[in-house]
Coordinates of C-alpha atoms in Angstrom, one line a residue:
Chain T
M10 CA -157.9 95.1 -113.6
L11 CA -155.9 97.9 -113.2
A12 CA -152.9 95.7 -112.7
D13 CA -153.9 94.0 -116.1
A14 CA -153.8 97.6 -117.6
I15 CA -150.3 98.2 -116.1
R16 CA -148.9 94.8 -117.0
A17 CA -150.2 95.1 -120.6
E18 CA -148.7 98.6 -121.2
G19 CA -145.6 97.5 -119.8
F20 CA -145.2 94.8 -121.8
R21 CA -146.0 96.8 -125.0
L22 CA -143.6 99.5 -123.9
S23 CA -140.7 96.9 -123.3
K24 CA -140.9 96.0 -126.9
N25 CA -140.7 99.5 -128.0
R26 CA -137.2 99.9 -128.1
T27 CA -137.0 103.1 -130.0
A28 CA -139.1 104.8 -127.5
L29 CA -137.2 103.2 -124.5
F30 CA -134.0 104.4 -125.9
W31 CA -134.9 107.9 -126.7
S32 CA -136.6 108.5 -123.5
V33 CA -134.6 106.6 -121.1
L34 CA -131.1 106.0 -122.1
F35 CA -130.2 108.8 -124.8
V36 CA -129.9 111.8 -122.3
P37 CA -127.7 109.7 -119.8
L38 CA -125.4 108.8 -122.6
L39 CA -125.2 112.1 -124.0
T40 CA -124.7 113.2 -120.4
V41 CA -121.5 111.0 -119.7
A42 CA -120.3 111.9 -123.5
I43 CA -120.3 115.5 -122.9
G44 CA -118.9 115.3 -119.4
A45 CA -116.2 113.1 -120.5
V46 CA -115.1 115.6 -123.0
T47 CA -115.6 118.5 -120.6
Q48 CA -113.5 117.1 -118.2
F49 CA -110.4 116.3 -120.6
V50 CA -110.8 119.6 -122.2
L51 CA -110.6 121.2 -118.8
K52 CA -107.7 119.1 -117.8
A53 CA -106.0 120.1 -120.8
N54 CA -106.7 123.8 -120.1
V55 CA -105.8 123.6 -116.7
S56 CA -102.5 121.6 -117.5
K57 CA -101.5 124.5 -120.0
L58 CA -102.2 127.2 -117.3
A59 CA -100.4 125.4 -114.7
A60 CA -97.3 125.3 -117.0
D61 CA -97.3 128.7 -117.9
A62 CA -94.7 130.8 -116.3
D63 CA -96.9 133.7 -115.9
T64 CA -99.7 132.0 -113.9
P65 CA -99.6 133.4 -110.3
P66 CA -98.2 130.7 -107.9
G67 CA -101.4 130.7 -105.6
L68 CA -103.7 129.9 -108.8
R69 CA -101.3 127.4 -109.8
Q70 CA -101.4 125.6 -106.4
M71 CA -105.4 125.9 -106.4
M72 CA -105.6 124.3 -109.7
T73 CA -103.3 121.2 -108.9
S74 CA -103.9 120.6 -105.3
G75 CA -107.1 118.1 -106.2
G76 CA -108.9 117.8 -103.1
E77 CA -112.0 115.7 -102.0
L78 CA -115.1 115.0 -104.0
D79 CA -118.1 114.0 -101.8
L80 CA -120.0 111.6 -104.4
A81 CA -123.3 111.4 -101.9
R82 CA -123.7 115.5 -102.1
A83 CA -122.8 115.3 -105.9
L84 CA -125.6 112.7 -106.6
A85 CA -127.8 114.5 -103.9
D86 CA -127.5 117.8 -106.1
A87 CA -128.0 115.9 -109.2
A88 CA -131.3 114.5 -107.8
G89 CA -132.4 117.9 -107.3
D90 CA -131.8 118.9 -111.2
L91 CA -133.4 115.8 -112.6
A92 CA -136.5 117.5 -114.2
N93 CA -134.2 119.6 -116.3
P94 CA -135.5 120.4 -120.0
M95 CA -133.5 117.5 -121.7
V96 CA -134.7 114.9 -119.4
L97 CA -138.1 116.3 -119.5
L98 CA -138.0 116.4 -123.6
F99 CA -136.9 113.0 -124.0
V100 CA -139.1 111.5 -121.4
L101 CA -142.0 113.2 -123.0
I102 CA -141.3 111.6 -126.2
G103 CA -141.8 108.1 -124.5
A104 CA -144.9 109.3 -122.5
A105 CA -146.4 110.8 -126.0
T106 CA -145.8 107.3 -127.6
L107 CA -147.8 105.7 -124.6
Y108 CA -150.5 108.2 -124.7
A109 CA -151.3 108.6 -128.3
G110 CA -150.0 105.2 -129.6
D111 CA -153.7 104.0 -129.6
Y112 CA -154.9 106.7 -131.4
R113 CA -152.0 106.4 -134.0
W114 CA -152.0 102.6 -134.4
E115 CA -155.8 102.7 -134.3
T116 CA -155.8 100.1 -131.4
W117 CA -158.2 101.4 -128.8
R118 CA -160.8 99.1 -130.5
L119 CA -158.6 96.1 -129.7
I120 CA -158.3 97.1 -125.9
S121 CA -161.2 99.2 -125.2
A122 CA -163.5 96.2 -124.6
R123 CA -160.9 94.3 -122.2
N124 CA -160.7 96.8 -119.6
R125 CA -162.3 99.8 -118.1
R126 CA -161.5 103.1 -119.9
T127 CA -160.2 104.7 -116.8
N128 CA -157.9 101.3 -115.9
L129 CA -156.6 101.8 -119.5
L130 CA -155.5 105.7 -118.9
L131 CA -154.2 105.0 -115.4
G132 CA -152.3 102.0 -116.4
K133 CA -150.6 104.3 -119.2
L134 CA -150.1 106.8 -116.6
A135 CA -148.3 104.2 -114.2
V136 CA -146.3 103.0 -116.8
V137 CA -145.0 106.2 -117.5
A138 CA -144.3 107.0 -114.0
L139 CA -141.9 104.1 -114.1
L140 CA -140.4 105.3 -117.3
S141 CA -139.6 108.6 -115.6
A142 CA -138.0 106.9 -112.6
A143 CA -136.2 104.6 -115.0
A144 CA -134.8 107.8 -116.8
M145 CA -134.2 109.6 -113.8
L146 CA -132.2 106.6 -112.4
F147 CA -130.1 106.3 -115.4
M148 CA -129.5 110.1 -115.0
L149 CA -128.1 109.5 -111.7
V150 CA -125.9 106.7 -113.0
A151 CA -124.4 109.2 -115.5
A152 CA -124.1 111.9 -112.9
L153 CA -122.3 109.1 -110.9
A154 CA -120.0 108.2 -114.0
E155 CA -119.3 112.0 -114.7
N156 CA -118.0 112.7 -110.8
L157 CA -115.7 109.8 -111.1
M158 CA -114.2 110.9 -114.3
R159 CA -114.0 114.1 -112.7
A160 CA -112.3 112.6 -109.5
V161 CA -109.8 110.4 -112.0
V162 CA -108.9 113.3 -114.3
F163 CA -108.1 116.0 -111.6
D164 CA -106.8 113.5 -109.2
R165 CA -109.6 114.3 -106.2
T166 CA -110.0 111.9 -103.4
L167 CA -113.3 110.3 -103.5
T168 CA -115.4 110.4 -100.3
F169 CA -119.1 109.2 -99.5
G170 CA -120.8 110.9 -96.9
P171 CA -124.6 110.2 -97.3
G172 CA -125.3 111.9 -93.8
G173 CA -128.9 112.9 -92.4
D174 CA -129.0 115.9 -94.5
V175 CA -127.5 114.8 -97.6
L176 CA -129.9 111.7 -97.8
A177 CA -133.1 114.1 -97.0
D178 CA -131.7 116.5 -99.8
F179 CA -131.5 113.4 -102.2
F180 CA -134.7 111.9 -101.5
A181 CA -136.6 115.4 -101.6
G182 CA -134.7 116.4 -104.6
F183 CA -135.5 113.0 -106.5
G184 CA -139.3 112.9 -105.5
L185 CA -139.8 116.8 -106.3
S186 CA -138.2 116.2 -109.8
W187 CA -140.4 113.1 -110.4
L188 CA -143.3 114.8 -109.4
R189 CA -142.5 117.8 -111.9
I190 CA -142.0 115.3 -114.7
L191 CA -145.1 113.7 -114.1
Q192 CA -147.1 117.0 -114.0
F193 CA -145.7 117.5 -117.6
T194 CA -146.6 114.1 -118.7
M195 CA -150.2 114.7 -117.3
M196 CA -150.5 117.4 -119.5
G197 CA -149.5 115.2 -122.2
L198 CA -151.9 113.1 -121.4
L199 CA -154.8 115.5 -121.5
A200 CA -153.4 116.8 -124.8
A201 CA -153.0 113.3 -126.4
V202 CA -156.8 112.6 -125.3
M203 CA -158.3 115.9 -126.6
T204 CA -156.3 115.9 -129.9
R205 CA -155.5 112.3 -130.4
S206 CA -152.1 113.4 -131.6
L207 CA -148.7 112.1 -130.7
L208 CA -147.2 115.8 -131.6
A209 CA -149.6 117.5 -129.4
A210 CA -148.8 115.1 -126.5
L211 CA -145.1 116.1 -126.7
F212 CA -145.1 119.5 -127.5
V213 CA -148.0 120.9 -125.6
P214 CA -146.7 120.0 -122.3
L215 CA -143.4 121.8 -123.4
V216 CA -145.3 125.1 -124.6
V217 CA -147.6 125.1 -121.2
G218 CA -144.2 124.6 -119.2
V219 CA -142.6 127.8 -121.1
A220 CA -145.8 129.5 -120.6
Q221 CA -145.9 128.8 -116.9
F222 CA -142.2 129.9 -116.3
F223 CA -142.5 133.2 -118.0
S224 CA -146.3 134.0 -117.1
P225 CA -145.6 135.5 -113.5
N226 CA -143.2 137.9 -115.3
M227 CA -145.6 138.4 -118.1
L228 CA -148.1 139.8 -115.4
A229 CA -146.0 142.9 -114.2
P230 CA -146.2 144.8 -117.8
M231 CA -150.0 144.2 -117.7
G232 CA -150.2 146.1 -114.3
I233 CA -150.8 142.8 -112.4
M234 CA -147.8 142.4 -109.9
P235 CA -148.1 138.9 -108.8
D236 CA -147.6 138.0 -105.1
A237 CA -145.6 134.7 -104.2
W238 CA -149.1 132.7 -104.0
L239 CA -150.3 133.8 -107.7
A240 CA -147.0 133.2 -109.0
M241 CA -146.9 129.6 -107.7
L242 CA -150.5 129.2 -108.8
L243 CA -149.4 130.1 -112.2
N244 CA -146.1 128.2 -112.0
P245 CA -145.9 125.2 -110.4
G246 CA -142.3 124.9 -110.8
A247 CA -141.9 128.0 -108.4
A248 CA -144.0 126.0 -106.0
A249 CA -141.7 122.7 -106.5
D250 CA -138.8 125.3 -105.6
A251 CA -140.5 126.6 -102.3
V252 CA -141.2 122.7 -101.5
G253 CA -137.8 122.0 -102.2
A254 CA -136.4 125.0 -100.1
M255 CA -138.7 124.0 -97.3
A256 CA -137.5 120.3 -97.4
K257 CA -133.8 121.6 -97.0
G258 CA -134.3 124.4 -94.6
G259 CA -132.0 126.8 -93.6
A260 CA -131.6 130.0 -95.3
A261 CA -133.5 129.4 -98.3
A262 CA -136.8 128.1 -96.4
A263 CA -136.5 131.0 -93.9
A264 CA -136.5 133.6 -97.1
L265 CA -140.0 132.1 -98.1
P266 CA -143.2 134.1 -97.4
D267 CA -145.1 132.8 -94.1
G268 CA -147.8 130.5 -94.8
I269 CA -146.7 129.7 -98.3
G270 CA -146.1 126.1 -97.7
P271 CA -149.7 124.9 -98.1
K272 CA -150.5 127.1 -101.0
A273 CA -147.3 125.3 -102.8
W274 CA -148.3 122.1 -102.4
L275 CA -152.2 123.2 -103.7
S276 CA -150.6 124.5 -106.8
L277 CA -148.4 121.3 -107.0
A278 CA -151.6 119.2 -106.6
L279 CA -153.8 121.4 -108.8
W280 CA -151.4 121.0 -111.8
T281 CA -150.9 117.3 -110.9
F282 CA -154.3 116.2 -110.9
G283 CA -156.3 118.9 -112.7
P284 CA -155.1 117.4 -116.2
L285 CA -155.5 113.8 -114.9
A286 CA -159.1 114.5 -114.2
A287 CA -159.7 116.3 -117.4
A288 CA -158.2 113.6 -119.3
L289 CA -160.1 110.8 -117.6
A290 CA -163.5 112.6 -117.9
W291 CA -163.0 113.4 -121.6
F292 CA -161.8 110.1 -122.5
G293 CA -164.8 108.4 -120.6
R294 CA -167.0 109.7 -123.1
Q295 CA -164.9 109.9 -126.2
D296 CA -166.0 108.3 -129.6
L297 CA -163.5 105.6 -130.4
S298 CA -164.8 104.7 -133.7
K299 CA -162.1 106.8 -135.4
E300 CA -159.0 106.8 -133.4
Chain F
M172 CA -184.5 81.4 -126.6
T173 CA -181.5 83.3 -124.8
A174 CA -180.2 86.6 -126.4
V175 CA -176.5 87.5 -126.5
I176 CA -177.1 90.6 -128.0
E177 CA -180.4 92.7 -127.9
T178 CA -181.1 96.3 -128.8
R179 CA -184.3 98.4 -128.5
G180 CA -184.8 101.7 -130.1
L181 CA -181.3 101.9 -130.9
T182 CA -180.4 105.2 -132.6
K183 CA -177.3 106.7 -133.6
T184 CA -176.8 110.2 -135.2
Y185 CA -173.7 111.8 -136.7
G186 CA -175.0 115.5 -137.0
T187 CA -177.9 115.1 -139.5
V188 CA -177.1 111.8 -140.6
R189 CA -178.7 108.7 -139.0
A190 CA -176.6 105.7 -138.9
L191 CA -179.0 103.7 -136.8
E192 CA -182.7 104.4 -136.6
G193 CA -184.9 102.7 -133.6
L194 CA -183.0 99.3 -134.2
D195 CA -184.8 96.8 -132.4
L196 CA -182.6 93.3 -132.8
T197 CA -182.4 90.1 -130.9
I198 CA -179.5 87.6 -131.5
P199 CA -180.0 84.5 -130.0
R200 CA -177.2 82.4 -128.4
G201 CA -175.5 79.7 -130.6
G202 CA -174.9 79.4 -134.1
V203 CA -173.4 82.0 -136.6
Y204 CA -175.4 85.1 -137.2
G205 CA -174.9 87.4 -140.0
V206 CA -175.5 91.1 -140.1
L207 CA -176.0 92.2 -143.9
G208 CA -176.7 95.5 -145.6
P209 CA -175.2 97.9 -148.2
N210 CA -172.6 100.7 -147.2
G211 CA -174.1 103.0 -144.7
A212 CA -176.9 100.6 -143.7
G213 CA -175.4 100.7 -139.9
K214 CA -173.7 97.8 -139.5
S215 CA -170.3 99.1 -138.4
T216 CA -172.1 101.5 -136.2
L217 CA -173.8 98.8 -134.5
F218 CA -171.0 96.8 -134.0
R219 CA -169.2 99.8 -132.6
I220 CA -172.0 100.6 -130.3
L221 CA -171.8 96.9 -129.1
L222 CA -168.1 97.2 -128.3
G223 CA -168.7 100.3 -126.4
L224 CA -166.4 102.3 -128.6
I225 CA -169.3 104.7 -129.2
R226 CA -172.6 105.8 -127.6
P227 CA -175.9 105.3 -128.7
S228 CA -178.0 108.8 -129.5
D229 CA -181.0 106.8 -127.9
G230 CA -182.1 103.5 -127.2
E231 CA -180.6 100.4 -125.6
A232 CA -178.2 97.9 -126.1
R233 CA -177.5 94.9 -124.1
V234 CA -174.6 92.3 -124.7
M235 CA -174.3 89.1 -122.8
G236 CA -177.2 89.9 -120.7
G237 CA -175.7 93.3 -119.4
P238 CA -175.5 97.0 -120.5
V239 CA -172.7 97.6 -123.1
N240 CA -169.6 99.0 -121.3
E241 CA -169.9 96.7 -118.4
V242 CA -166.4 95.0 -118.7
S243 CA -167.3 92.0 -116.7
H244 CA -169.9 91.2 -119.8
M245 CA -167.5 92.7 -122.5
R246 CA -164.9 90.3 -121.4
R247 CA -166.9 87.3 -122.4
M248 CA -166.8 88.8 -126.0
G249 CA -164.1 88.9 -128.6
S250 CA -164.3 91.4 -131.4
M251 CA -162.5 92.4 -134.9
I252 CA -163.9 95.5 -136.6
E253 CA -162.7 96.2 -140.0
T254 CA -159.2 95.5 -140.8
P255 CA -157.4 95.4 -137.4
R256 CA -154.1 97.4 -136.9
F257 CA -151.5 96.6 -134.3
P258 CA -148.6 98.5 -133.0
P259 CA -146.2 98.0 -135.7
F260 CA -143.0 97.3 -133.6
M261 CA -144.4 94.2 -132.2
T262 CA -144.5 90.6 -133.5
A263 CA -147.7 88.6 -134.3
R264 CA -146.7 86.6 -130.8
Q265 CA -146.2 89.6 -128.9
V266 CA -149.6 91.2 -130.1
L267 CA -151.5 88.2 -128.6
R268 CA -149.4 88.3 -125.4
W269 CA -150.1 92.1 -125.1
L270 CA -153.9 91.5 -125.5
A271 CA -154.0 88.5 -123.5
L272 CA -152.6 90.6 -120.7
E273 CA -155.1 93.7 -121.0
H274 CA -157.8 91.2 -120.9
G275 CA -156.5 89.6 -117.7
V276 CA -155.7 86.1 -119.0
G277 CA -152.1 86.7 -119.7
G278 CA -150.9 83.2 -118.1
Q279 CA -153.8 81.3 -119.6
T280 CA -153.8 81.7 -123.2
D281 CA -152.4 79.4 -125.4
I282 CA -150.9 81.6 -128.0
P283 CA -149.4 79.0 -130.2
H284 CA -152.4 77.2 -130.4
W285 CA -154.5 80.5 -131.8
L286 CA -151.5 81.1 -134.1
Q287 CA -151.4 77.9 -135.5
R288 CA -155.5 78.0 -135.8
V289 CA -155.4 81.1 -137.9
G290 CA -152.2 79.9 -139.8
L291 CA -149.7 82.3 -138.3
T292 CA -147.3 79.8 -136.9
E293 CA -144.7 80.6 -139.4
A294 CA -144.9 84.3 -139.0
A295 CA -145.4 84.4 -135.1
D296 CA -142.1 86.1 -134.6
R297 CA -142.2 88.4 -137.5
R298 CA -142.9 92.2 -136.9
V299 CA -146.7 93.0 -137.8
R300 CA -145.3 96.2 -139.8
G301 CA -144.6 93.7 -142.5
F302 CA -147.8 91.8 -142.8
S303 CA -150.4 91.9 -145.4
V304 CA -154.0 92.7 -145.0
G305 CA -154.8 89.2 -144.9
M306 CA -152.3 88.5 -142.3
M307 CA -153.6 91.3 -140.1
Q308 CA -157.0 90.0 -140.6
R309 CA -156.0 86.5 -139.2
L310 CA -154.1 87.9 -136.5
G311 CA -157.3 89.8 -135.5
V312 CA -159.4 86.8 -135.8
A313 CA -156.6 85.2 -133.3
A314 CA -156.9 88.1 -131.1
A315 CA -160.8 88.0 -130.7
L316 CA -160.7 84.4 -130.1
M317 CA -157.7 84.0 -127.7
S318 CA -159.8 84.8 -124.5
R319 CA -161.9 82.1 -125.4
P320 CA -165.3 84.2 -125.4
E321 CA -168.8 83.2 -125.7
L322 CA -169.5 86.0 -128.3
V323 CA -167.4 86.9 -131.3
I324 CA -168.2 89.9 -133.3
L325 CA -166.4 89.8 -136.6
D326 CA -166.5 92.9 -139.3
E327 CA -165.6 91.6 -142.5
P328 CA -163.4 88.8 -141.1
T329 CA -162.4 87.4 -144.7
S330 CA -161.6 91.1 -146.2
G331 CA -158.3 90.8 -148.0
M332 CA -157.7 87.1 -147.9
D333 CA -157.0 84.8 -150.7
P334 CA -159.4 82.0 -151.6
P335 CA -157.8 79.4 -149.4
G336 CA -157.8 81.7 -146.8
I337 CA -161.6 82.6 -147.0
Q338 CA -162.2 78.7 -147.2
E339 CA -160.0 78.2 -143.9
M340 CA -161.7 81.1 -142.1
R341 CA -165.1 80.0 -143.1
A342 CA -164.2 76.4 -141.5
L343 CA -163.0 78.2 -138.5
I344 CA -166.1 80.0 -138.1
R345 CA -168.2 76.9 -138.5
S346 CA -166.2 74.9 -136.0
L347 CA -166.1 77.7 -133.4
A348 CA -170.2 77.8 -133.5
T349 CA -170.4 73.8 -133.8
D350 CA -167.5 72.5 -131.8
D351 CA -166.9 75.5 -129.2
G352 CA -170.3 76.5 -128.5
V353 CA -169.4 80.1 -129.5
T354 CA -172.2 82.5 -130.9
V355 CA -170.6 84.1 -133.9
V356 CA -172.1 87.5 -135.0
L357 CA -170.3 88.9 -138.6
A358 CA -170.7 91.5 -141.0
S359 CA -169.8 90.6 -144.8
H360 CA -170.4 91.9 -148.0
Q361 CA -170.0 88.3 -149.4
L362 CA -173.2 87.1 -149.7
L363 CA -172.5 83.6 -150.9
E364 CA -170.2 83.1 -147.9
V365 CA -172.9 84.4 -145.5
Q366 CA -175.3 82.0 -146.9
R367 CA -172.9 79.0 -146.4
V368 CA -171.6 80.1 -143.0
C369 CA -174.9 81.6 -141.1
D370 CA -177.6 80.0 -139.4
R371 CA -179.7 83.4 -139.1
V372 CA -179.4 86.7 -140.8
A373 CA -180.6 90.4 -140.4
I374 CA -180.7 92.8 -143.1
L375 CA -180.3 96.3 -142.5
N376 CA -180.8 99.4 -144.8
K377 CA -180.4 102.9 -143.8
G378 CA -180.1 102.3 -140.1
R379 CA -183.0 100.2 -140.1
L380 CA -184.0 96.0 -139.6
V381 CA -185.7 95.3 -142.9
R382 CA -185.3 91.6 -142.7
E383 CA -184.4 88.9 -140.0
G384 CA -184.9 85.1 -139.7
A385 CA -183.1 81.9 -140.4
V386 CA -181.1 81.5 -143.6
S387 CA -183.0 78.2 -144.3
E388 CA -186.5 79.7 -143.8
L389 CA -185.5 83.0 -145.6
T390 CA -184.5 81.0 -148.8
A391 CA -187.2 78.5 -148.5
V392 CA -189.4 81.3 -149.5
G393 CA -190.3 80.9 -153.3
E394 CA -188.9 77.3 -153.2
R395 CA -189.5 75.2 -156.3
L396 CA -188.7 71.4 -157.2
R397 CA -186.3 71.5 -160.1
L398 CA -186.8 68.3 -162.4
S399 CA -184.1 67.5 -165.0
V400 CA -186.3 65.5 -167.3
T401 CA -186.0 64.1 -171.1
Q402 CA -189.9 64.7 -171.6
K403 CA -189.7 68.7 -170.8
D404 CA -193.1 69.5 -172.6
Q405 CA -195.0 66.4 -171.2
V406 CA -194.0 67.5 -167.5
L407 CA -195.0 71.0 -168.6
E408 CA -198.3 69.9 -169.6
V409 CA -199.0 67.9 -166.3
L410 CA -198.1 70.9 -164.2
G411 CA -200.0 73.4 -166.2
A412 CA -199.9 76.8 -164.5
K413 CA -197.2 75.6 -161.9
G414 CA -194.7 74.8 -164.2
L415 CA -192.2 76.8 -165.6
A416 CA -189.4 75.8 -167.9
E417 CA -185.7 76.6 -167.2
G418 CA -183.1 75.5 -169.5
D419 CA -183.2 71.8 -170.1
A420 CA -185.2 71.8 -166.8
V421 CA -188.7 72.5 -165.3
L422 CA -189.5 74.2 -162.1
A423 CA -192.7 72.9 -160.4
D424 CA -194.2 75.6 -158.0
I425 CA -195.4 73.2 -155.8
R426 CA -195.2 72.4 -152.0
R427 CA -192.6 70.1 -150.4
D428 CA -195.2 67.6 -149.3
E429 CA -196.5 67.1 -152.7
G430 CA -192.7 66.7 -154.1
P431 CA -192.9 62.6 -153.7
A432 CA -196.3 62.3 -155.3
L433 CA -195.3 64.4 -158.2
I434 CA -192.2 62.3 -158.9
R435 CA -194.2 59.1 -158.4
A436 CA -196.7 60.5 -161.2
L437 CA -194.1 61.3 -163.7
A438 CA -192.2 58.3 -163.4
A439 CA -195.6 56.4 -163.6
A440 CA -196.4 58.1 -166.8
G441 CA -193.0 57.1 -168.3
V442 CA -191.0 60.3 -167.6
D443 CA -187.0 60.0 -167.5
I444 CA -186.2 62.0 -164.3
H445 CA -182.5 62.8 -164.0
E446 CA -182.4 64.9 -161.1
A447 CA -184.8 66.3 -158.7
R448 CA -183.8 68.9 -156.1
W449 CA -185.4 71.9 -154.3
V450 CA -184.2 75.2 -155.2
G451 CA -184.9 78.6 -153.0
T452 CA -184.4 82.2 -153.3
D453 CA -180.9 82.9 -152.9
L454 CA -179.7 85.2 -149.9
E455 CA -178.3 87.7 -152.6
A456 CA -181.6 87.9 -154.2
I457 CA -183.3 88.7 -150.8
F458 CA -180.8 91.2 -150.1
F459 CA -181.1 93.2 -153.2
T460 CA -184.9 92.9 -152.9
E461 CA -185.0 94.1 -149.3
T462 CA -182.3 96.5 -149.6
G463 CA -183.7 98.0 -153.1
A464 CA -187.3 98.4 -151.6
I465 CA -186.6 100.7 -149.1
Q466 CA -187.3 104.6 -150.1
T467 CA -185.2 106.8 -148.5
P468 CA -186.5 109.8 -146.7
E469 CA -185.2 112.3 -149.3
A470 CA -186.6 110.2 -151.8
D471 CA -190.0 110.2 -150.0
H472 CA -189.5 114.1 -149.5
A473 CA -188.7 114.6 -153.2
G474 CA -191.6 112.3 -154.2

């Protein structure tokens, strides 16, 4: 039954080329285009500086020496940055289309008798999770392309060393980025169900995300000095950073307050499953006569 | 008589408005069942409750022997409520595929067959954003039927269709009931259509059931023998108080079993009978009598 809902949502999304383009392909294409322009502009400036007689010889040597470029490390770093605002905004466009589409097109009446309401929402969520993963994979491809261009333009030697640490960093970064994106899409799900509005499904998570980011800082002027735990509870982004630091280990992990790990996970779980549970409960009792 | 739909004390209120008020209705398995009523009578509210789109304020509704919202029962039912809408970027074929997947019958549905049956074969690969209301309606009917349900609920299935389309839809609905054994429950404002296609009807007004029964029985009430004769005055004299002139014909207010004897007697008396047929009250007359007879609570209060 849940599998039916996932298949049906996946099929419908596969026919929505506009949503697929904007949510999966646009940001990676833009990233590659901007990356290419940036590399060539940088190269032109570097060449100009290198040709300038006034440039100190040491700097000239540094600019023209090339060196190595480790693709595995570059991809691991890119994986940790996949939940950036650009990727998030455009994934949310696809997610909002999925979550609010049946209200917008008045199609709940066509499907609500064919499956359980819980399955219908979880099916959408599963497809959004796949959509997010696809967008992230395309972003990694874009990062790969950008680094290859950098190597070619700046005559750098490519290496690929997916050692234990690099691989762990890659998967930790990818997993946490995915979780952060899903947290936002679940807020979008709750907003869509409560307001029946596509715009709300798109913008409410963004506004909440900005508020989460600034809320710990906003408490200080109010006379509340948030400790690390309160800051994480308000801002799951800080919790994700803490979990990421713990996964990487080293100095960043050592700088974390004692016992913060479980609290960080609790914050992530609350912000992940809280909106989902609320959306399921609301939708279970919702009047669908007027989508 | 096995029931496919049963409601007991079904009530739905929207704020101070009572859309349904203690509705007790049993719809038997088999045939075509019409639900009639003026705007605001509660037809669409009833259908929405049966489809699990809204919850009743009070009372109970059962579909296919199980409670509403139990998907195993609901999946044995197909439906089309008002003018259906579809994701505009999909083609008709894709819409049916999507709904078949949602229904769990993705691999078993013969989509070309259903497109052909509702007359959409040529438009199968066109995006629905360019469809007319009538085409949407046809696609909605195909979507309701393609999972081969035992019960189909259709709200205004011919709305927006041209006369040939209405005729095709009428034939389709009748064949579903007679050839496929599907129970069809439909709501329509086209009373003549309902009379032609339905076996039984329920008339709702102000959220209440005001009349229910087989169309043949309802229209048989007040049934008269209509005689087209040359000697009209002579026939009226024979019939006395039971005779009534209607244009060139005479209406005889007699029982069916008295008909043959009357015809024999008139023929023996030398009356030229050109045509003799039984005429009943049509559904339209019953509809207006029943829905006009109910006093609104406001009117009662005011009175």
